[in-house]
């Protein structure tokens, strides 16, 4: 194959843009769209469905800004293909709560000033909600003192370890930990 047989997008001659119709359940609503099969869940949410709360940070799964909940579990949406999620329940920051009725974690982030610039906040909040689900299920982490115990003691070290995949460039970490602790203890409800 010569250089003239490949276009700028890297497609060989004769290859066409193939788009697949998919239906995603996002924030309790069935949303139909057509995507290139290589479209990330992040791009489907932001570019196709115009849900701008989920942020594109590193686009390599290293910062956590794109974290959403898929079937209750936290997922870096930049590393997941949209076509993989047709039968899944996807929840973004927009689906957790709204200004009139904040989710307890959103309220705790506001009360504890768990954000500064706010860019990472949607991913932090979605990750924190998923993390508390993991704790409730008794899933141990690297910081769990007794991995054989059916319950996890949610220390600050445990929270920091479980949230280590979410980076805050403004370093609001102490307030993020406090917001998560408040929610875990029922203080933000």
mmCIF file with all atom_site columns, C-alpha atoms in Angstrom:
data_model
loop_
_atom_site.group_PDB
_atom_site.id
_atom_site.type_symbol
_atom_site.label_atom_id
_atom_site.label_alt_id
_atom_site.label_comp_id
_atom_site.label_asym_id
_atom_site.label_entity_id
_atom_site.label_seq_id
_atom_site.pdbx_PDB_ins_code
_atom_site.Cartn_x
_atom_site.Cartn_y
_atom_site.Cartn_z
_atom_site.occupancy
_atom_site.B_iso_or_equiv
_atom_site.pdbx_formal_charge
_atom_site.auth_seq_id
_atom_site.auth_comp_id
_atom_site.auth_asym_id
_atom_site.auth_atom_id
_atom_site.pdbx_PDB_model_num
ATOM 1   C CA . UNK A 1 1   ? 0.000   0.000   0.000  1.00 0.00 ? 1   UNK A CA 1
ATOM 2   C CA . UNK A 1 2   ? 1.458   3.375   -0.964 1.00 0.00 ? 2   UNK A CA 1
ATOM 3   C CA . UNK A 1 3   ? 1.069   6.667   0.911  1.00 0.00 ? 3   UNK A CA 1
ATOM 4   C CA . UNK A 1 4   ? -1.567  7.735   -1.609 1.00 0.00 ? 4   UNK A CA 1
ATOM 5   C CA . UNK A 1 5   ? -3.772  4.817   -0.618 1.00 0.00 ? 5   UNK A CA 1
ATOM 6   C CA . UNK A 1 6   ? -4.350  6.230   2.892  1.00 0.00 ? 6   UNK A CA 1
ATOM 7   C CA . UNK A 1 7   ? -6.322  9.421   3.655  1.00 0.00 ? 7   UNK A CA 1
ATOM 8   C CA . UNK A 1 8   ? -5.668  11.923  6.432  1.00 0.00 ? 8   UNK A CA 1
ATOM 9   C CA . UNK A 1 9   ? -7.851  10.036  8.921  1.00 0.00 ? 9   UNK A CA 1
ATOM 10  C CA . UNK A 1 10  ? -5.750  6.894   8.398  1.00 0.00 ? 10  UNK A CA 1
ATOM 11  C CA . UNK A 1 11  ? -8.419  5.060   6.371  1.00 0.00 ? 11  UNK A CA 1
ATOM 12  C CA . UNK A 1 12  ? -7.411  3.051   3.346  1.00 0.00 ? 12  UNK A CA 1
ATOM 13  C CA . UNK A 1 13  ? -9.168  3.714   0.063  1.00 0.00 ? 13  UNK A CA 1
ATOM 14  C CA . UNK A 1 14  ? -12.592 2.135   -0.081 1.00 0.00 ? 14  UNK A CA 1
ATOM 15  C CA . UNK A 1 15  ? -13.018 2.176   3.708  1.00 0.00 ? 15  UNK A CA 1
ATOM 16  C CA . UNK A 1 16  ? -16.050 4.210   4.754  1.00 0.00 ? 16  UNK A CA 1
ATOM 17  C CA . UNK A 1 17  ? -17.135 5.768   7.991  1.00 0.00 ? 17  UNK A CA 1
ATOM 18  C CA . UNK A 1 18  ? -19.243 3.042   9.555  1.00 0.00 ? 18  UNK A CA 1
ATOM 19  C CA . UNK A 1 19  ? -21.657 4.312   12.172 1.00 0.00 ? 19  UNK A CA 1
ATOM 20  C CA . UNK A 1 20  ? -23.653 2.034   14.424 1.00 0.00 ? 20  UNK A CA 1
ATOM 21  C CA . UNK A 1 21  ? -27.058 2.837   15.880 1.00 0.00 ? 21  UNK A CA 1
ATOM 22  C CA . UNK A 1 22  ? -27.022 2.329   19.655 1.00 0.00 ? 22  UNK A CA 1
ATOM 23  C CA . UNK A 1 23  ? -29.334 3.092   22.544 1.00 0.00 ? 23  UNK A CA 1
ATOM 24  C CA . UNK A 1 24  ? -27.777 4.123   25.823 1.00 0.00 ? 24  UNK A CA 1
ATOM 25  C CA . UNK A 1 25  ? -29.657 4.397   29.087 1.00 0.00 ? 25  UNK A CA 1
ATOM 26  C CA . UNK A 1 26  ? -28.251 7.609   30.529 1.00 0.00 ? 26  UNK A CA 1
ATOM 27  C CA . UNK A 1 27  ? -29.593 9.119   33.729 1.00 0.00 ? 27  UNK A CA 1
ATOM 28  C CA . UNK A 1 28  ? -32.746 7.022   33.454 1.00 0.00 ? 28  UNK A CA 1
ATOM 29  C CA . UNK A 1 29  ? -33.498 7.956   29.849 1.00 0.00 ? 29  UNK A CA 1
ATOM 30  C CA . UNK A 1 30  ? -33.075 5.850   26.718 1.00 0.00 ? 30  UNK A CA 1
ATOM 31  C CA . UNK A 1 31  ? -30.974 7.885   24.286 1.00 0.00 ? 31  UNK A CA 1
ATOM 32  C CA . UNK A 1 32  ? -30.553 6.800   20.669 1.00 0.00 ? 32  UNK A CA 1
ATOM 33  C CA . UNK A 1 33  ? -27.531 7.814   18.667 1.00 0.00 ? 33  UNK A CA 1
ATOM 34  C CA . UNK A 1 34  ? -25.289 6.700   15.823 1.00 0.00 ? 34  UNK A CA 1
ATOM 35  C CA . UNK A 1 35  ? -21.612 6.425   16.592 1.00 0.00 ? 35  UNK A CA 1
ATOM 36  C CA . UNK A 1 36  ? -18.412 5.242   15.045 1.00 0.00 ? 36  UNK A CA 1
ATOM 37  C CA . UNK A 1 37  ? -17.698 1.938   16.847 1.00 0.00 ? 37  UNK A CA 1
ATOM 38  C CA . UNK A 1 38  ? -14.453 3.477   18.154 1.00 0.00 ? 38  UNK A CA 1
ATOM 39  C CA . UNK A 1 39  ? -16.270 6.298   19.981 1.00 0.00 ? 39  UNK A CA 1
ATOM 40  C CA . UNK A 1 40  ? -15.477 6.378   23.671 1.00 0.00 ? 40  UNK A CA 1
ATOM 41  C CA . UNK A 1 41  ? -18.278 6.542   26.198 1.00 0.00 ? 41  UNK A CA 1
ATOM 42  C CA . UNK A 1 42  ? -16.885 9.934   27.207 1.00 0.00 ? 42  UNK A CA 1
ATOM 43  C CA . UNK A 1 43  ? -17.198 11.318  23.671 1.00 0.00 ? 43  UNK A CA 1
ATOM 44  C CA . UNK A 1 44  ? -20.679 9.827   23.264 1.00 0.00 ? 44  UNK A CA 1
ATOM 45  C CA . UNK A 1 45  ? -21.790 11.579  26.454 1.00 0.00 ? 45  UNK A CA 1
ATOM 46  C CA . UNK A 1 46  ? -20.136 14.928  25.746 1.00 0.00 ? 46  UNK A CA 1
ATOM 47  C CA . UNK A 1 47  ? -20.222 15.257  21.974 1.00 0.00 ? 47  UNK A CA 1
ATOM 48  C CA . UNK A 1 48  ? -23.276 13.239  20.949 1.00 0.00 ? 48  UNK A CA 1
ATOM 49  C CA . UNK A 1 49  ? -25.568 13.675  23.963 1.00 0.00 ? 49  UNK A CA 1
ATOM 50  C CA . UNK A 1 50  ? -24.275 17.119  25.011 1.00 0.00 ? 50  UNK A CA 1
ATOM 51  C CA . UNK A 1 51  ? -23.833 16.132  28.669 1.00 0.00 ? 51  UNK A CA 1
ATOM 52  C CA . UNK A 1 52  ? -20.935 18.399  29.537 1.00 0.00 ? 52  UNK A CA 1
ATOM 53  C CA . UNK A 1 53  ? -20.609 17.507  33.201 1.00 0.00 ? 53  UNK A CA 1
ATOM 54  C CA . UNK A 1 54  ? -18.338 14.567  32.479 1.00 0.00 ? 54  UNK A CA 1
ATOM 55  C CA . UNK A 1 55  ? -14.947 16.117  31.749 1.00 0.00 ? 55  UNK A CA 1
ATOM 56  C CA . UNK A 1 56  ? -12.191 15.147  29.346 1.00 0.00 ? 56  UNK A CA 1
ATOM 57  C CA . UNK A 1 57  ? -8.970  15.431  31.300 1.00 0.00 ? 57  UNK A CA 1
ATOM 58  C CA . UNK A 1 58  ? -6.081  13.239  30.266 1.00 0.00 ? 58  UNK A CA 1
ATOM 59  C CA . UNK A 1 59  ? -8.022  10.946  27.872 1.00 0.00 ? 59  UNK A CA 1
ATOM 60  C CA . UNK A 1 60  ? -5.815  8.088   29.155 1.00 0.00 ? 60  UNK A CA 1
ATOM 61  C CA . UNK A 1 61  ? -7.635  6.956   32.325 1.00 0.00 ? 61  UNK A CA 1
ATOM 62  C CA . UNK A 1 62  ? -5.109  8.587   34.630 1.00 0.00 ? 62  UNK A CA 1
ATOM 63  C CA . UNK A 1 63  ? -6.958  11.592  36.090 1.00 0.00 ? 63  UNK A CA 1
ATOM 64  C CA . UNK A 1 64  ? -10.527 10.437  36.807 1.00 0.00 ? 64  UNK A CA 1
ATOM 65  C CA . UNK A 1 65  ? -12.198 13.606  35.477 1.00 0.00 ? 65  UNK A CA 1
ATOM 66  C CA . UNK A 1 66  ? -14.345 11.439  33.180 1.00 0.00 ? 66  UNK A CA 1
ATOM 67  C CA . UNK A 1 67  ? -15.610 9.075   35.893 1.00 0.00 ? 67  UNK A CA 1
ATOM 68  C CA . UNK A 1 68  ? -19.255 8.022   35.539 1.00 0.00 ? 68  UNK A CA 1
ATOM 69  C CA . UNK A 1 69  ? -21.280 5.227   37.120 1.00 0.00 ? 69  UNK A CA 1
ATOM 70  C CA . UNK A 1 70  ? -22.103 2.210   34.964 1.00 0.00 ? 70  UNK A CA 1
ATOM 71  C CA . UNK A 1 71  ? -24.468 -0.215  36.679 1.00 0.00 ? 71  UNK A CA 1
ATOM 72  C CA . UNK A 1 72  ? -23.478 1.447   39.954 1.00 0.00 ? 72  UNK A CA 1
ATOM 73  C CA . UNK A 1 73  ? -19.745 0.972   39.445 1.00 0.00 ? 73  UNK A CA 1
ATOM 74  C CA . UNK A 1 74  ? -17.330 3.744   38.668 1.00 0.00 ? 74  UNK A CA 1
ATOM 75  C CA . UNK A 1 75  ? -15.824 3.714   35.196 1.00 0.00 ? 75  UNK A CA 1
ATOM 76  C CA . UNK A 1 76  ? -13.311 5.952   33.437 1.00 0.00 ? 76  UNK A CA 1
ATOM 77  C CA . UNK A 1 77  ? -15.484 6.769   30.440 1.00 0.00 ? 77  UNK A CA 1
ATOM 78  C CA . UNK A 1 78  ? -12.492 7.757   28.311 1.00 0.00 ? 78  UNK A CA 1
ATOM 79  C CA . UNK A 1 79  ? -11.300 4.123   28.353 1.00 0.00 ? 79  UNK A CA 1
ATOM 80  C CA . UNK A 1 80  ? -14.629 2.508   27.539 1.00 0.00 ? 80  UNK A CA 1
ATOM 81  C CA . UNK A 1 81  ? -16.332 2.280   24.162 1.00 0.00 ? 81  UNK A CA 1
ATOM 82  C CA . UNK A 1 82  ? -19.902 3.554   23.929 1.00 0.00 ? 82  UNK A CA 1
ATOM 83  C CA . UNK A 1 83  ? -21.024 0.483   21.960 1.00 0.00 ? 83  UNK A CA 1
ATOM 84  C CA . UNK A 1 84  ? -20.143 -1.707  24.969 1.00 0.00 ? 84  UNK A CA 1
ATOM 85  C CA . UNK A 1 85  ? -22.864 -0.132  27.115 1.00 0.00 ? 85  UNK A CA 1
ATOM 86  C CA . UNK A 1 86  ? -26.179 -0.754  25.352 1.00 0.00 ? 86  UNK A CA 1
ATOM 87  C CA . UNK A 1 87  ? -27.688 -2.771  28.210 1.00 0.00 ? 87  UNK A CA 1
ATOM 88  C CA . UNK A 1 88  ? -26.102 -0.769  31.004 1.00 0.00 ? 88  UNK A CA 1
ATOM 89  C CA . UNK A 1 89  ? -27.444 1.952   33.288 1.00 0.00 ? 89  UNK A CA 1
ATOM 90  C CA . UNK A 1 90  ? -25.147 4.957   32.957 1.00 0.00 ? 90  UNK A CA 1
ATOM 91  C CA . UNK A 1 91  ? -25.290 7.775   35.506 1.00 0.00 ? 91  UNK A CA 1
ATOM 92  C CA . UNK A 1 92  ? -23.412 11.029  35.000 1.00 0.00 ? 92  UNK A CA 1
ATOM 93  C CA . UNK A 1 93  ? -23.150 13.959  37.378 1.00 0.00 ? 93  UNK A CA 1
ATOM 94  C CA . UNK A 1 94  ? -26.299 15.383  35.747 1.00 0.00 ? 94  UNK A CA 1
ATOM 95  C CA . UNK A 1 95  ? -28.195 12.241  36.790 1.00 0.00 ? 95  UNK A CA 1
ATOM 96  C CA . UNK A 1 96  ? -27.190 12.281  40.453 1.00 0.00 ? 96  UNK A CA 1
ATOM 97  C CA . UNK A 1 97  ? -29.087 15.397  41.363 1.00 0.00 ? 97  UNK A CA 1
ATOM 98  C CA . UNK A 1 98  ? -30.064 18.868  40.254 1.00 0.00 ? 98  UNK A CA 1
ATOM 99  C CA . UNK A 1 99  ? -29.750 22.317  41.854 1.00 0.00 ? 99  UNK A CA 1
ATOM 100 C CA . UNK A 1 100 ? -33.125 21.991  43.596 1.00 0.00 ? 100 UNK A CA 1
ATOM 101 C CA . UNK A 1 101 ? -32.458 18.459  44.847 1.00 0.00 ? 101 UNK A CA 1
ATOM 102 C CA . UNK A 1 102 ? -28.755 17.713  45.244 1.00 0.00 ? 102 UNK A CA 1
ATOM 103 C CA . UNK A 1 103 ? -27.474 14.194  45.811 1.00 0.00 ? 103 UNK A CA 1
ATOM 104 C CA . UNK A 1 104 ? -26.056 13.903  49.369 1.00 0.00 ? 104 UNK A CA 1
ATOM 105 C CA . UNK A 1 105 ? -22.507 13.695  47.947 1.00 0.00 ? 105 UNK A CA 1
ATOM 106 C CA . UNK A 1 106 ? -23.047 16.842  45.871 1.00 0.00 ? 106 UNK A CA 1
ATOM 107 C CA . UNK A 1 107 ? -24.393 18.636  48.930 1.00 0.00 ? 107 UNK A CA 1
ATOM 108 C CA . UNK A 1 108 ? -21.415 17.497  51.024 1.00 0.00 ? 108 UNK A CA 1
ATOM 109 C CA . UNK A 1 109 ? -18.969 18.761  48.381 1.00 0.00 ? 109 UNK A CA 1
ATOM 110 C CA . UNK A 1 110 ? -20.669 22.163  48.506 1.00 0.00 ? 110 UNK A CA 1
ATOM 111 C CA . UNK A 1 111 ? -20.814 22.245  52.312 1.00 0.00 ? 111 UNK A CA 1
ATOM 112 C CA . UNK A 1 112 ? -17.193 21.107  52.718 1.00 0.00 ? 112 UNK A CA 1
ATOM 113 C CA . UNK A 1 113 ? -15.865 23.182  49.806 1.00 0.00 ? 113 UNK A CA 1
ATOM 114 C CA . UNK A 1 114 ? -14.638 19.985  48.150 1.00 0.00 ? 114 UNK A CA 1
ATOM 115 C CA . UNK A 1 115 ? -13.769 21.789  44.943 1.00 0.00 ? 115 UNK A CA 1
ATOM 116 C CA . UNK A 1 116 ? -11.878 24.834  43.807 1.00 0.00 ? 116 UNK A CA 1
ATOM 117 C CA . UNK A 1 117 ? -11.793 25.258  40.037 1.00 0.00 ? 117 UNK A CA 1
ATOM 118 C CA . UNK A 1 118 ? -14.491 22.564  39.758 1.00 0.00 ? 118 UNK A CA 1
ATOM 119 C CA . UNK A 1 119 ? -13.094 20.815  36.699 1.00 0.00 ? 119 UNK A CA 1
ATOM 120 C CA . UNK A 1 120 ? -12.499 17.474  38.426 1.00 0.00 ? 120 UNK A CA 1
ATOM 121 C CA . UNK A 1 121 ? -15.555 17.745  40.696 1.00 0.00 ? 121 UNK A CA 1
ATOM 122 C CA . UNK A 1 122 ? -18.070 15.750  38.597 1.00 0.00 ? 122 UNK A CA 1
ATOM 123 C CA . UNK A 1 123 ? -15.621 12.838  38.326 1.00 0.00 ? 123 UNK A CA 1
ATOM 124 C CA . UNK A 1 124 ? -14.709 13.134  42.009 1.00 0.00 ? 124 UNK A CA 1
ATOM 125 C CA . UNK A 1 125 ? -18.370 13.025  43.036 1.00 0.00 ? 125 UNK A CA 1
ATOM 126 C CA . UNK A 1 126 ? -19.281 10.093  40.765 1.00 0.00 ? 126 UNK A CA 1
ATOM 127 C CA . UNK A 1 127 ? -16.198 8.220   41.946 1.00 0.00 ? 127 UNK A CA 1
ATOM 128 C CA . UNK A 1 128 ? -17.041 8.925   45.601 1.00 0.00 ? 128 UNK A CA 1
ATOM 129 C CA . UNK A 1 129 ? -20.598 7.632   45.138 1.00 0.00 ? 129 UNK A CA 1
ATOM 130 C CA . UNK A 1 130 ? -19.263 4.455   43.496 1.00 0.00 ? 130 UNK A CA 1
ATOM 131 C CA . UNK A 1 131 ? -16.600 4.107   46.159 1.00 0.00 ? 131 UNK A CA 1
ATOM 132 C CA . UNK A 1 132 ? -19.171 4.187   48.965 1.00 0.00 ? 132 UNK A CA 1
ATOM 133 C CA . UNK A 1 133 ? -21.080 1.422   47.175 1.00 0.00 ? 133 UNK A CA 1
ATOM 134 C CA . UNK A 1 134 ? -17.881 -0.660  47.134 1.00 0.00 ? 134 UNK A CA 1
ATOM 135 C CA . UNK A 1 135 ? -17.356 -0.012  50.857 1.00 0.00 ? 135 UNK A CA 1
ATOM 136 C CA . UNK A 1 136 ? -20.958 -0.988  51.631 1.00 0.00 ? 136 UNK A CA 1
ATOM 137 C CA . UNK A 1 137 ? -20.406 -4.247  49.740 1.00 0.00 ? 137 UNK A CA 1
ATOM 138 C CA . UNK A 1 138 ? -17.318 -4.934  51.881 1.00 0.00 ? 138 UNK A CA 1
ATOM 139 C CA . UNK A 1 139 ? -14.804 -4.774  49.045 1.00 0.00 ? 139 UNK A CA 1
ATOM 140 C CA . UNK A 1 140 ? -11.305 -4.323  50.460 1.00 0.00 ? 140 UNK A CA 1
ATOM 141 C CA . UNK A 1 141 ? -8.707  -1.936  49.055 1.00 0.00 ? 141 UNK A CA 1
ATOM 142 C CA . UNK A 1 142 ? -4.942  -1.784  49.342 1.00 0.00 ? 142 UNK A CA 1
ATOM 143 C CA . UNK A 1 143 ? -5.388  0.238   52.548 1.00 0.00 ? 143 UNK A CA 1
ATOM 144 C CA . UNK A 1 144 ? -7.923  -2.102  54.189 1.00 0.00 ? 144 UNK A CA 1
ATOM 145 C CA . UNK A 1 145 ? -6.459  -3.313  57.490 1.00 0.00 ? 145 UNK A CA 1
ATOM 146 C CA . UNK A 1 146 ? -8.416  -6.587  57.652 1.00 0.00 ? 146 UNK A CA 1
ATOM 147 C CA . UNK A 1 147 ? -9.279  -7.891  54.178 1.00 0.00 ? 147 UNK A CA 1
ATOM 148 C CA . UNK A 1 148 ? -11.060 -10.907 55.703 1.00 0.00 ? 148 UNK A CA 1
ATOM 149 C CA . UNK A 1 149 ? -13.535 -8.703  57.544 1.00 0.00 ? 149 UNK A CA 1
ATOM 150 C CA . UNK A 1 150 ? -17.022 -8.562  55.995 1.00 0.00 ? 150 UNK A CA 1
ATOM 151 C CA . UNK A 1 151 ? -17.087 -4.790  56.582 1.00 0.00 ? 151 UNK A CA 1
ATOM 152 C CA . UNK A 1 152 ? -14.615 -2.036  55.832 1.00 0.00 ? 152 UNK A CA 1
ATOM 153 C CA . UNK A 1 153 ? -13.655 0.602   58.378 1.00 0.00 ? 153 UNK A CA 1
ATOM 154 C CA . UNK A 1 154 ? -13.727 3.839   56.388 1.00 0.00 ? 154 UNK A CA 1
ATOM 155 C CA . UNK A 1 155 ? -10.635 5.668   57.652 1.00 0.00 ? 155 UNK A CA 1
ATOM 156 C CA . UNK A 1 156 ? -9.224  8.767   55.978 1.00 0.00 ? 156 UNK A CA 1
ATOM 157 C CA . UNK A 1 157 ? -6.419  6.564   54.632 1.00 0.00 ? 157 UNK A CA 1
ATOM 158 C CA . UNK A 1 158 ? -9.027  4.188   53.185 1.00 0.00 ? 158 UNK A CA 1
ATOM 159 C CA . UNK A 1 159 ? -10.867 7.080   51.497 1.00 0.00 ? 159 UNK A CA 1
ATOM 160 C CA . UNK A 1 160 ? -7.625  8.512   50.071 1.00 0.00 ? 160 UNK A CA 1
ATOM 161 C CA . UNK A 1 161 ? -6.574  5.122   48.706 1.00 0.00 ? 161 UNK A CA 1
ATOM 162 C CA . UNK A 1 162 ? -9.945  4.464   47.102 1.00 0.00 ? 162 UNK A CA 1
ATOM 163 C CA . UNK A 1 163 ? -10.049 7.951   45.554 1.00 0.00 ? 163 UNK A CA 1
ATOM 164 C CA . UNK A 1 164 ? -6.424  7.886   44.378 1.00 0.00 ? 164 UNK A CA 1
ATOM 165 C CA . UNK A 1 165 ? -7.497  7.511   40.738 1.00 0.00 ? 165 UNK A CA 1
ATOM 166 C CA . UNK A 1 166 ? -9.105  10.961  40.831 1.00 0.00 ? 166 UNK A CA 1
ATOM 167 C CA . UNK A 1 167 ? -6.695  13.864  40.605 1.00 0.00 ? 167 UNK A CA 1
ATOM 168 C CA . UNK A 1 168 ? -7.454  17.404  41.785 1.00 0.00 ? 168 UNK A CA 1
ATOM 169 C CA . UNK A 1 169 ? -4.908  19.891  40.472 1.00 0.00 ? 169 UNK A CA 1
ATOM 170 C CA . UNK A 1 170 ? -6.154  22.473  42.981 1.00 0.00 ? 170 UNK A CA 1
ATOM 171 C CA . UNK A 1 171 ? -5.379  20.045  45.852 1.00 0.00 ? 171 UNK A CA 1
ATOM 172 C CA . UNK A 1 172 ? -8.775  20.191  47.552 1.00 0.00 ? 172 UNK A CA 1
ATOM 173 C CA . UNK A 1 173 ? -8.100  16.684  48.894 1.00 0.00 ? 173 UNK A CA 1
ATOM 174 C CA . UNK A 1 174 ? -8.693  17.372  52.624 1.00 0.00 ? 174 UNK A CA 1
ATOM 175 C CA . UNK A 1 175 ? -12.109 18.849  51.814 1.00 0.00 ? 175 UNK A CA 1
ATOM 176 C CA . UNK A 1 176 ? -12.933 16.009  49.408 1.00 0.00 ? 176 UNK A CA 1
ATOM 177 C CA . UNK A 1 177 ? -12.130 13.459  52.118 1.00 0.00 ? 177 UNK A CA 1
ATOM 178 C CA . UNK A 1 178 ? -14.270 15.422  54.605 1.00 0.00 ? 178 UNK A CA 1
ATOM 179 C CA . UNK A 1 179 ? -17.193 15.530  52.142 1.00 0.00 ? 179 UNK A CA 1
ATOM 180 C CA . UNK A 1 180 ? -16.986 11.783  51.558 1.00 0.00 ? 180 UNK A CA 1
ATOM 181 C CA . UNK A 1 181 ? -16.786 11.123  55.301 1.00 0.00 ? 181 UNK A CA 1
ATOM 182 C CA . UNK A 1 182 ? -19.834 13.349  55.930 1.00 0.00 ? 182 UNK A CA 1
ATOM 183 C CA . UNK A 1 183 ? -21.835 11.456  53.310 1.00 0.00 ? 183 UNK A CA 1
ATOM 184 C CA . UNK A 1 184 ? -20.691 8.065   54.605 1.00 0.00 ? 184 UNK A CA 1
ATOM 185 C CA . UNK A 1 185 ? -21.753 9.035   58.116 1.00 0.00 ? 185 UNK A CA 1
ATOM 186 C CA . UNK A 1 186 ? -25.072 10.422  56.931 1.00 0.00 ? 186 UNK A CA 1
ATOM 187 C CA . UNK A 1 187 ? -24.138 14.031  57.711 1.00 0.00 ? 187 UNK A CA 1
ATOM 188 C CA . UNK A 1 188 ? -24.945 15.393  54.277 1.00 0.00 ? 188 UNK A CA 1
ATOM 189 C CA . UNK A 1 189 ? -28.417 13.887  54.008 1.00 0.00 ? 189 UNK A CA 1
#
